[in-house]
Amino acid sequence: MNQRRILLALFLIYFVFAILLNSVGTVILQVIHNYGVDKGAASVLEGFKDLPIAIVSFLVASTLPRFGYKKAMLLALAIVAAATLAMPLIPAFATAKLLFLCVGVAFALAKVSVYSTIGLVARDRKHHAGITNLLEGFFMVGVLSAYWIFGFFIDSDHPASTSWLNVYWILCALCVATFLLVLSTSFDEHGAAPPHSRGPAADFVEMLRLFARPLVCVFVLTAFLYVLVEQAVGTWLPTFNNEILKLPAAMSVQVTSIYAGCLAVGRLSAGVIMRRLNWYPVLTACMLAMGATVLLALPLTHGVKLDPNVTWATAPVAAFLFPFIGLFMAPIYPGINSVMLSSLPKHQHAPMTGLLVIFSALGGTTGSLITGYVFGHFNGHFAFYLTLVPIVLMVGSLYAFKRQVEKVVTEVAVMA
């Protein structure tokens, strides 16, 4: 296989979906302004995105090795190309729901295929960890780009303007270009086939049996808690900036790019760090630093006064400090994913990734809905302080995950 061309294709797929998936916070802010939707109703967009990811992953992850990873990627890109085209042509809240429904379905196909393809091209565990961190880092570059791309099209002086919908012409073109790259790239998928497959039904049952393993249980719990925090912050930070820190709509979105930038820098550098240091102390330190950032930054967000002439130089300090939580979040998700997948044979990577995607999607929906509800019925400060609860739980689940990984390594050594 042409490894560089394949990796370029995988990175571009993730770049496209990074923009689409993480635009939900920006779109929530805009539909509130454009269509008179309240915060509770707008928060369902996260559900329209995440629940299809969970459902489709559950139904198709075990059969994707049969269907073909390349075919699944092409189908995913075709779906989102059509959905992005609909946004400017049929502007409505219902179209936004349809967009994120399509994005959710497509991402389920894309993520399982992309993660499973990494297992086919990686030489060893360290190489797998390096590619995974780079991939997730590039994902965050896409998220970072999204804030600025959307921010460029948002008219802060006219909140009801629908000029922001023009961004979807660019996104549609990007989907089509990535589709053509994947179509023209050769993939060798022979290593993905289960050695003793008895059919799709048996493959599906085998995926369910994975969940019965203690190692898998504590892994998906840790992933669930992580994504809950990441999506709670990422989805509602633009609204927090706008309503609590009193920043203009466009600037609220652009300042959120600091959060995405920290995630990108953290993940791109995590590959180097985790090749030199043991993964467990690194990830534990990151979780503790996340909690410290929340406790340090949120008190600074109280009592902010509206400044019609606010600029980047005069914006509240908290607008720049709180997004640094992303720097400490960054290594956690790719770190636990790589440890988990590297512990399994290649033919189990697709079903395992399916379980990962399911619980990540559920975590994202849960985080967004809880934060949106608390934000709307109480206040943004309390909503973000609540992230301390899953952070504490994550520290405990990571320790349990470490114990299970050590147990599996010991069992493999004994059998060898």
Short mmCIF file of C-alpha atoms in Angstrom, two decimals:
data_model
loop_
_atom_site.label_atom_id
_atom_site.label_comp_id
_atom_site.label_asym_id
_atom_site.label_seq_id
_atom_site.Cartn_x
_atom_site.Cartn_y
_atom_site.Cartn_z
CA MET A 1 0.00 0.00 0.00
CA ASN A 2 1.08 3.60 -0.64
CA GLN A 3 1.23 4.49 3.05
CA ARG A 4 1.72 8.24 2.63
CA ARG A 5 -1.21 8.59 0.24
CA ILE A 6 -3.43 6.50 2.51
CA LEU A 7 -2.48 8.55 5.57
CA LEU A 8 -3.13 11.78 3.62
CA ALA A 9 -6.59 10.46 2.75
CA LEU A 10 -7.29 9.50 6.36
CA PHE A 11 -6.10 12.87 7.65
CA LEU A 12 -8.27 14.79 5.16
CA ILE A 13 -11.33 12.72 6.05
CA TYR A 14 -10.77 13.55 9.70
CA PHE A 15 -10.20 17.21 8.81
CA VAL A 16 -13.57 17.38 7.02
CA PHE A 17 -15.44 15.72 9.86
CA ALA A 18 -13.64 17.82 12.46
CA ILE A 19 -15.12 20.95 10.93
CA LEU A 20 -18.61 19.48 10.58
CA LEU A 21 -18.83 17.74 13.96
CA ASN A 22 -17.47 20.59 16.01
CA SER A 23 -19.44 23.29 14.25
CA VAL A 24 -22.41 22.29 16.39
CA GLY A 25 -21.59 24.90 19.06
CA THR A 26 -21.38 27.63 16.45
CA VAL A 27 -24.55 26.46 14.73
CA ILE A 28 -26.38 26.40 18.09
CA LEU A 29 -25.40 30.03 18.63
CA GLN A 30 -26.55 31.00 15.13
CA VAL A 31 -29.89 29.13 15.11
CA ILE A 32 -30.74 30.83 18.41
CA HIS A 33 -30.22 34.18 16.66
CA ASN A 34 -31.67 33.27 13.26
CA TYR A 35 -34.66 31.06 14.00
CA GLY A 36 -35.72 32.15 17.50
CA VAL A 37 -34.87 28.76 19.02
CA ASP A 38 -34.27 28.60 22.78
CA LYS A 39 -31.17 27.01 24.31
CA GLY A 40 -32.91 23.79 25.33
CA ALA A 41 -34.32 23.22 21.85
CA ALA A 42 -31.03 24.18 20.17
CA SER A 43 -29.11 21.67 22.31
CA VAL A 44 -30.89 18.80 20.51
CA LEU A 45 -28.53 19.37 17.57
CA GLU A 46 -25.89 17.55 19.60
CA GLY A 47 -28.29 14.62 19.90
CA PHE A 48 -29.03 14.65 16.17
CA LYS A 49 -25.27 14.32 15.65
CA ASP A 50 -24.30 11.87 18.38
CA LEU A 51 -27.20 9.43 18.57
CA PRO A 52 -26.92 8.40 14.88
CA ILE A 53 -23.19 7.89 15.47
CA ALA A 54 -23.98 5.50 18.30
CA ILE A 55 -26.78 3.65 16.49
CA VAL A 56 -24.99 3.25 13.15
CA SER A 57 -21.75 2.20 14.84
CA PHE A 58 -23.64 -0.43 16.83
CA LEU A 59 -25.33 -1.81 13.73
CA VAL A 60 -22.54 -1.76 11.14
CA ALA A 61 -19.12 -1.75 12.89
CA SER A 62 -18.78 -5.54 12.91
CA THR A 63 -19.70 -5.80 9.21
CA LEU A 64 -17.48 -3.02 7.84
CA PRO A 65 -14.52 -5.37 7.23
CA ARG A 66 -16.83 -7.27 4.84
CA PHE A 67 -18.27 -4.14 3.23
CA GLY A 68 -14.83 -2.54 2.84
CA TYR A 69 -13.26 0.40 4.64
CA LYS A 70 -12.68 2.35 1.43
CA LYS A 71 -16.31 1.93 0.33
CA ALA A 72 -17.49 3.07 3.76
CA MET A 73 -15.30 6.20 3.59
CA LEU A 74 -16.64 7.07 0.13
CA LEU A 75 -20.24 6.59 1.26
CA ALA A 76 -19.62 8.80 4.30
CA LEU A 77 -18.15 11.62 2.20
CA ALA A 78 -21.02 11.43 -0.32
CA ILE A 79 -23.59 11.74 2.49
CA VAL A 80 -22.02 14.84 4.04
CA ALA A 81 -21.43 16.46 0.65
CA ALA A 82 -25.18 16.29 -0.03
CA ALA A 83 -26.05 17.50 3.49
CA THR A 84 -23.75 20.54 3.34
CA LEU A 85 -25.24 21.46 -0.02
CA ALA A 86 -28.72 21.53 1.54
CA MET A 87 -27.81 24.03 4.28
CA PRO A 88 -27.58 27.20 2.11
CA LEU A 89 -30.24 26.00 -0.34
CA ILE A 90 -32.91 25.27 2.31
CA PRO A 91 -32.11 27.48 5.34
CA ALA A 92 -34.12 26.29 8.36
CA PHE A 93 -33.68 24.78 11.81
CA ALA A 94 -34.99 21.49 10.39
CA THR A 95 -32.20 21.54 7.78
CA ALA A 96 -29.64 21.99 10.57
CA LYS A 97 -31.10 18.92 12.27
CA LEU A 98 -30.86 16.99 9.00
CA LEU A 99 -27.27 18.12 8.53
CA PHE A 100 -26.13 16.79 11.89
CA LEU A 101 -28.14 13.60 11.41
CA CYS A 102 -26.24 12.99 8.17
CA VAL A 103 -22.93 13.98 9.77
CA GLY A 104 -23.57 11.49 12.58
CA VAL A 105 -24.38 8.61 10.23
CA ALA A 106 -21.40 9.40 8.02
CA PHE A 107 -18.93 9.82 10.88
CA ALA A 108 -19.86 6.43 12.28
CA LEU A 109 -18.82 4.88 8.96
CA ALA A 110 -15.73 7.07 8.62
CA LYS A 111 -14.30 6.74 12.13
CA VAL A 112 -14.56 2.95 12.31
CA SER A 113 -12.98 2.71 8.86
CA VAL A 114 -10.20 5.22 9.57
CA TYR A 115 -9.23 3.74 12.96
CA SER A 116 -9.28 0.21 11.55
CA THR A 117 -7.12 1.27 8.60
CA ILE A 118 -4.50 2.62 11.03
CA GLY A 119 -4.16 -0.93 12.36
CA LEU A 120 -3.48 -2.14 8.82
CA VAL A 121 -0.67 0.35 8.10
CA ALA A 122 0.97 0.65 11.53
CA ARG A 123 4.20 -1.32 12.00
CA ASP A 124 4.00 -1.75 15.77
CA ARG A 125 2.40 -0.37 18.96
CA LYS A 126 4.57 2.77 19.04
CA HIS A 127 3.90 3.49 15.37
CA HIS A 128 0.19 2.98 16.01
CA ALA A 129 0.29 5.46 18.92
CA GLY A 130 2.17 7.98 16.80
CA ILE A 131 -0.29 7.81 13.89
CA THR A 132 -3.28 7.96 16.25
CA ASN A 133 -1.99 11.07 18.01
CA LEU A 134 -1.14 12.75 14.70
CA LEU A 135 -4.57 11.88 13.32
CA GLU A 136 -6.39 13.23 16.37
CA GLY A 137 -4.08 16.26 16.32
CA PHE A 138 -4.99 16.93 12.71
CA PHE A 139 -8.63 16.53 13.72
CA MET A 140 -8.14 19.40 16.14
CA VAL A 141 -6.47 21.47 13.42
CA GLY A 142 -9.76 21.03 11.57
CA VAL A 143 -11.69 22.14 14.64
CA LEU A 144 -9.41 25.16 14.97
CA SER A 145 -9.96 26.02 11.32
CA ALA A 146 -13.72 25.69 11.73
CA TYR A 147 -13.95 28.47 14.30
CA TRP A 148 -12.17 30.91 12.00
CA ILE A 149 -13.94 29.78 8.83
CA PHE A 150 -17.36 30.13 10.44
CA GLY A 151 -16.32 33.30 12.26
CA PHE A 152 -15.36 34.89 8.92
CA PHE A 153 -18.89 34.41 7.57
CA ILE A 154 -20.76 35.48 10.74
CA ASP A 155 -22.10 39.06 10.72
CA SER A 156 -21.82 40.22 14.36
CA ASP A 157 -23.51 43.54 13.58
CA HIS A 158 -26.62 41.78 12.28
CA PRO A 159 -27.24 38.68 14.46
CA ALA A 160 -30.24 37.61 12.37
CA SER A 161 -28.16 37.52 9.16
CA THR A 162 -27.89 34.15 7.42
CA SER A 163 -24.60 35.02 5.69
CA TRP A 164 -22.88 32.31 7.79
CA LEU A 165 -24.66 29.66 5.69
CA ASN A 166 -22.32 30.49 2.77
CA VAL A 167 -19.59 28.56 4.58
CA TYR A 168 -21.29 25.35 3.50
CA TRP A 169 -20.42 25.92 -0.17
CA ILE A 170 -16.75 25.68 0.84
CA LEU A 171 -17.37 22.60 3.00
CA CYS A 172 -19.23 20.86 0.18
CA ALA A 173 -16.28 21.46 -2.18
CA LEU A 174 -13.90 20.08 0.47
CA CYS A 175 -16.02 16.93 0.80
CA VAL A 176 -15.99 16.39 -2.96
CA ALA A 177 -12.20 16.88 -3.19
CA THR A 178 -11.60 14.38 -0.37
CA PHE A 179 -13.99 11.91 -2.01
CA LEU A 180 -11.93 12.04 -5.22
CA LEU A 181 -8.68 11.48 -3.30
CA VAL A 182 -10.05 8.41 -1.50
CA LEU A 183 -11.54 7.09 -4.75
CA SER A 184 -8.15 7.27 -6.48
CA THR A 185 -6.20 5.68 -3.57
CA SER A 186 -5.55 1.91 -3.36
CA PHE A 187 -6.24 0.14 -0.05
CA ASP A 188 -5.12 -3.37 0.90
CA GLU A 189 -7.73 -4.58 3.40
CA HIS A 190 -6.89 -8.29 3.57
CA GLY A 191 -5.59 -8.04 7.13
CA ALA A 192 -8.99 -6.81 8.34
CA ALA A 193 -10.83 -10.05 7.64
CA PRO A 194 -11.67 -12.19 10.71
CA PRO A 195 -9.73 -15.50 10.55
CA HIS A 196 -12.75 -17.69 11.27
CA SER A 197 -15.80 -15.61 10.35
CA ARG A 198 -19.10 -17.44 10.26
CA GLY A 199 -21.10 -14.56 8.81
CA PRO A 200 -22.37 -11.06 9.72
CA ALA A 201 -24.53 -12.30 12.60
CA ALA A 202 -21.62 -14.12 14.20
CA ASP A 203 -19.39 -11.06 13.73
CA PHE A 204 -22.01 -8.91 15.46
CA VAL A 205 -22.22 -11.31 18.40
CA GLU A 206 -18.43 -11.29 18.63
CA MET A 207 -18.51 -7.49 18.95
CA LEU A 208 -21.01 -7.77 21.81
CA ARG A 209 -18.78 -10.32 23.52
CA LEU A 210 -15.97 -7.78 23.54
CA PHE A 211 -18.05 -5.64 25.86
CA ALA A 212 -18.17 -8.47 28.39
CA ARG A 213 -14.44 -8.12 29.00
CA PRO A 214 -13.54 -5.98 32.07
CA LEU A 215 -10.77 -4.26 30.09
CA VAL A 216 -13.27 -3.08 27.48
CA CYS A 217 -15.81 -1.97 30.10
CA VAL A 218 -13.43 0.34 31.94
CA PHE A 219 -12.05 1.61 28.64
CA VAL A 220 -15.44 2.67 27.24
CA LEU A 221 -16.34 4.23 30.61
CA THR A 222 -13.18 6.34 30.51
CA ALA A 223 -13.85 7.33 26.88
CA PHE A 224 -17.47 8.19 27.75
CA LEU A 225 -16.42 10.49 30.60
CA TYR A 226 -13.70 12.16 28.54
CA VAL A 227 -15.97 12.95 25.60
CA LEU A 228 -18.66 14.17 28.00
CA VAL A 229 -16.27 16.86 29.25
CA GLU A 230 -14.79 17.69 25.86
CA GLN A 231 -18.16 18.15 24.18
CA ALA A 232 -19.66 20.03 27.12
CA VAL A 233 -16.88 22.59 26.89
CA GLY A 234 -16.48 22.63 23.10
CA THR A 235 -20.21 22.88 22.33
CA TRP A 236 -21.12 25.58 24.84
CA LEU A 237 -17.93 27.65 24.99
CA PRO A 238 -19.04 29.99 22.14
CA THR A 239 -22.32 30.67 23.98
CA PHE A 240 -20.42 31.06 27.28
CA ASN A 241 -18.12 33.61 25.66
CA ASN A 242 -21.08 35.48 24.20
CA GLU A 243 -23.40 35.56 27.22
CA ILE A 244 -21.09 35.36 30.25
CA LEU A 245 -17.96 37.11 28.95
CA LYS A 246 -20.02 39.57 26.84
CA LEU A 247 -18.04 39.06 23.61
CA PRO A 248 -19.57 39.69 20.15
CA ALA A 249 -20.89 36.59 18.35
CA ALA A 250 -18.07 36.32 15.80
CA MET A 251 -15.39 36.97 18.41
CA SER A 252 -17.03 34.41 20.73
CA VAL A 253 -16.54 31.76 18.07
CA GLN A 254 -13.01 32.89 17.19
CA VAL A 255 -11.85 32.96 20.81
CA THR A 256 -13.05 29.37 21.13
CA SER A 257 -10.39 28.53 18.55
CA ILE A 258 -7.85 28.86 21.38
CA TYR A 259 -9.46 25.78 22.94
CA ALA A 260 -9.20 23.88 19.66
CA GLY A 261 -5.64 25.12 19.16
CA CYS A 262 -4.63 23.83 22.59
CA LEU A 263 -6.15 20.44 21.76
CA ALA A 264 -4.28 20.38 18.45
CA VAL A 265 -0.91 21.31 20.00
CA GLY A 266 -1.41 18.84 22.84
CA ARG A 267 -2.26 15.94 20.55
CA LEU A 268 0.47 16.64 18.00
CA SER A 269 3.05 16.74 20.79
CA ALA A 270 1.56 13.83 22.74
CA GLY A 271 2.97 11.28 20.31
CA VAL A 272 6.52 12.37 21.17
CA ILE A 273 5.84 12.58 24.91
CA MET A 274 4.13 9.20 25.20
CA ARG A 275 6.89 7.44 23.28
CA ARG A 276 9.28 8.50 26.05
CA LEU A 277 7.07 8.29 29.15
CA ASN A 278 4.61 5.76 30.53
CA TRP A 279 1.08 6.61 29.41
CA TYR A 280 -0.63 6.28 32.81
CA PRO A 281 1.17 9.01 34.82
CA VAL A 282 1.00 11.36 31.82
CA LEU A 283 -2.76 10.97 31.45
CA THR A 284 -3.40 11.17 35.20
CA ALA A 285 -1.43 14.41 35.43
CA CYS A 286 -3.46 15.77 32.50
CA MET A 287 -6.76 15.02 34.27
CA LEU A 288 -5.62 16.71 37.47
CA ALA A 289 -4.48 19.75 35.47
CA MET A 290 -7.91 19.91 33.80
CA GLY A 291 -9.58 20.21 37.21
CA ALA A 292 -7.07 22.84 38.32
CA THR A 293 -7.78 24.93 35.21
CA VAL A 294 -11.52 24.90 35.90
CA LEU A 295 -10.97 26.02 39.50
CA LEU A 296 -8.52 28.73 38.47
CA ALA A 297 -10.31 30.19 35.44
CA LEU A 298 -14.02 30.20 36.29
CA PRO A 299 -13.81 32.59 39.28
CA LEU A 300 -12.38 35.15 36.84
CA THR A 301 -15.55 35.04 34.72
CA HIS A 302 -17.80 36.66 37.35
CA GLY A 303 -18.84 40.30 37.12
CA VAL A 304 -17.78 40.90 33.50
CA LYS A 305 -19.30 44.13 32.13
CA LEU A 306 -20.49 44.63 28.56
CA ASP A 307 -17.97 46.58 26.46
CA PRO A 308 -19.32 47.46 22.98
CA ASN A 309 -15.77 48.21 21.80
CA VAL A 310 -14.14 45.06 23.16
CA THR A 311 -11.08 43.83 21.27
CA TRP A 312 -8.67 40.93 21.63
CA ALA A 313 -6.47 43.21 23.73
CA THR A 314 -9.27 44.22 26.11
CA ALA A 315 -11.17 40.92 26.36
CA PRO A 316 -11.45 39.33 29.85
CA VAL A 317 -8.47 37.24 30.94
CA ALA A 318 -10.74 34.23 31.45
CA ALA A 319 -11.53 34.20 27.71
CA PHE A 320 -7.91 33.18 27.10
CA LEU A 321 -7.21 31.18 30.28
CA PHE A 322 -10.13 28.73 30.36
CA PRO A 323 -9.53 27.35 26.81
CA PHE A 324 -6.13 26.12 28.00
CA ILE A 325 -7.99 23.19 29.53
CA GLY A 326 -7.74 21.76 25.99
CA LEU A 327 -3.95 21.45 26.30
CA PHE A 328 -4.38 19.02 29.19
CA MET A 329 -7.33 17.19 27.63
CA ALA A 330 -5.45 16.57 24.41
CA PRO A 331 -3.42 13.38 25.10
CA ILE A 332 -6.19 11.51 26.92
CA TYR A 333 -8.48 10.33 24.11
CA PRO A 334 -5.85 9.17 21.57
CA GLY A 335 -3.78 7.78 24.44
CA ILE A 336 -6.42 5.41 25.79
CA ASN A 337 -7.58 4.50 22.27
CA SER A 338 -4.11 3.47 21.17
CA VAL A 339 -3.48 1.45 24.35
CA MET A 340 -6.80 -0.36 23.87
CA LEU A 341 -6.51 -1.12 20.15
CA SER A 342 -2.87 -2.17 20.45
CA SER A 343 -3.99 -4.80 22.96
CA LEU A 344 -6.26 -6.49 20.38
CA PRO A 345 -5.68 -8.42 17.14
CA LYS A 346 -6.27 -6.43 13.93
CA HIS A 347 -9.51 -8.15 12.99
CA GLN A 348 -11.07 -6.88 16.24
CA HIS A 349 -10.15 -3.24 15.63
CA ALA A 350 -13.37 -2.46 13.70
CA PRO A 351 -15.80 -3.87 16.30
CA MET A 352 -13.76 -2.33 19.13
CA THR A 353 -13.76 1.02 17.38
CA GLY A 354 -17.51 0.60 16.93
CA LEU A 355 -17.95 0.28 20.70
CA LEU A 356 -15.65 3.27 21.21
CA VAL A 357 -17.67 5.39 18.79
CA ILE A 358 -20.95 4.37 20.43
CA PHE A 359 -19.92 5.40 23.92
CA SER A 360 -18.09 8.49 22.69
CA ALA A 361 -21.29 9.60 20.96
CA LEU A 362 -23.37 8.93 24.05
CA GLY A 363 -20.86 10.84 26.15
CA GLY A 364 -20.95 13.80 23.78
CA THR A 365 -24.74 13.95 23.78
CA THR A 366 -24.93 13.60 27.55
CA GLY A 367 -22.37 16.35 28.12
CA SER A 368 -24.04 18.77 25.71
CA LEU A 369 -27.60 18.17 26.96
CA ILE A 370 -26.67 18.42 30.65
CA THR A 371 -24.61 21.55 30.09
CA GLY A 372 -27.31 23.11 27.90
CA TYR A 373 -30.01 22.38 30.48
CA VAL A 374 -27.97 23.75 33.40
CA PHE A 375 -26.85 26.74 31.31
CA GLY A 376 -30.45 27.61 30.44
CA HIS A 377 -32.08 26.93 33.83
CA PHE A 378 -29.28 28.09 36.16
CA ASN A 379 -26.22 29.81 34.71
CA GLY A 380 -23.11 29.21 32.64
CA HIS A 381 -20.79 29.31 35.65
CA PHE A 382 -22.55 26.43 37.37
CA ALA A 383 -22.75 24.49 34.09
CA PHE A 384 -18.98 24.60 33.62
CA TYR A 385 -18.21 23.93 37.29
CA LEU A 386 -20.12 20.65 36.89
CA THR A 387 -17.35 19.37 34.58
CA LEU A 388 -15.35 18.69 37.76
CA VAL A 389 -17.60 15.70 38.50
CA PRO A 390 -16.74 13.64 35.39
CA ILE A 391 -13.08 14.72 35.67
CA VAL A 392 -12.86 13.17 39.16
CA LEU A 393 -14.67 10.03 37.96
CA MET A 394 -12.28 9.81 35.00
CA VAL A 395 -9.25 9.68 37.30
CA GLY A 396 -10.75 6.63 39.00
CA SER A 397 -11.73 4.88 35.77
CA LEU A 398 -8.25 5.46 34.30
CA TYR A 399 -6.70 3.69 37.28
CA ALA A 400 -9.06 0.74 36.75
CA PHE A 401 -8.15 0.73 33.04
CA LYS A 402 -4.43 0.61 33.90
CA ARG A 403 -5.00 -2.38 36.18
CA GLN A 404 -6.88 -4.25 33.46
CA VAL A 405 -4.22 -3.50 30.83
CA GLU A 406 -1.51 -4.83 33.15
CA LYS A 407 -3.59 -7.96 33.72
CA VAL A 408 -3.95 -8.59 29.97
CA VAL A 409 -0.22 -8.03 29.38
CA THR A 410 0.58 -10.51 32.13
CA GLU A 411 -1.82 -13.10 30.64
CA VAL A 412 -0.27 -12.71 27.20
CA ALA A 413 3.24 -13.09 28.63
CA VAL A 414 2.25 -16.28 30.47
CA MET A 415 0.66 -17.77 27.32
CA ALA A 416 3.79 -16.93 25.33
#
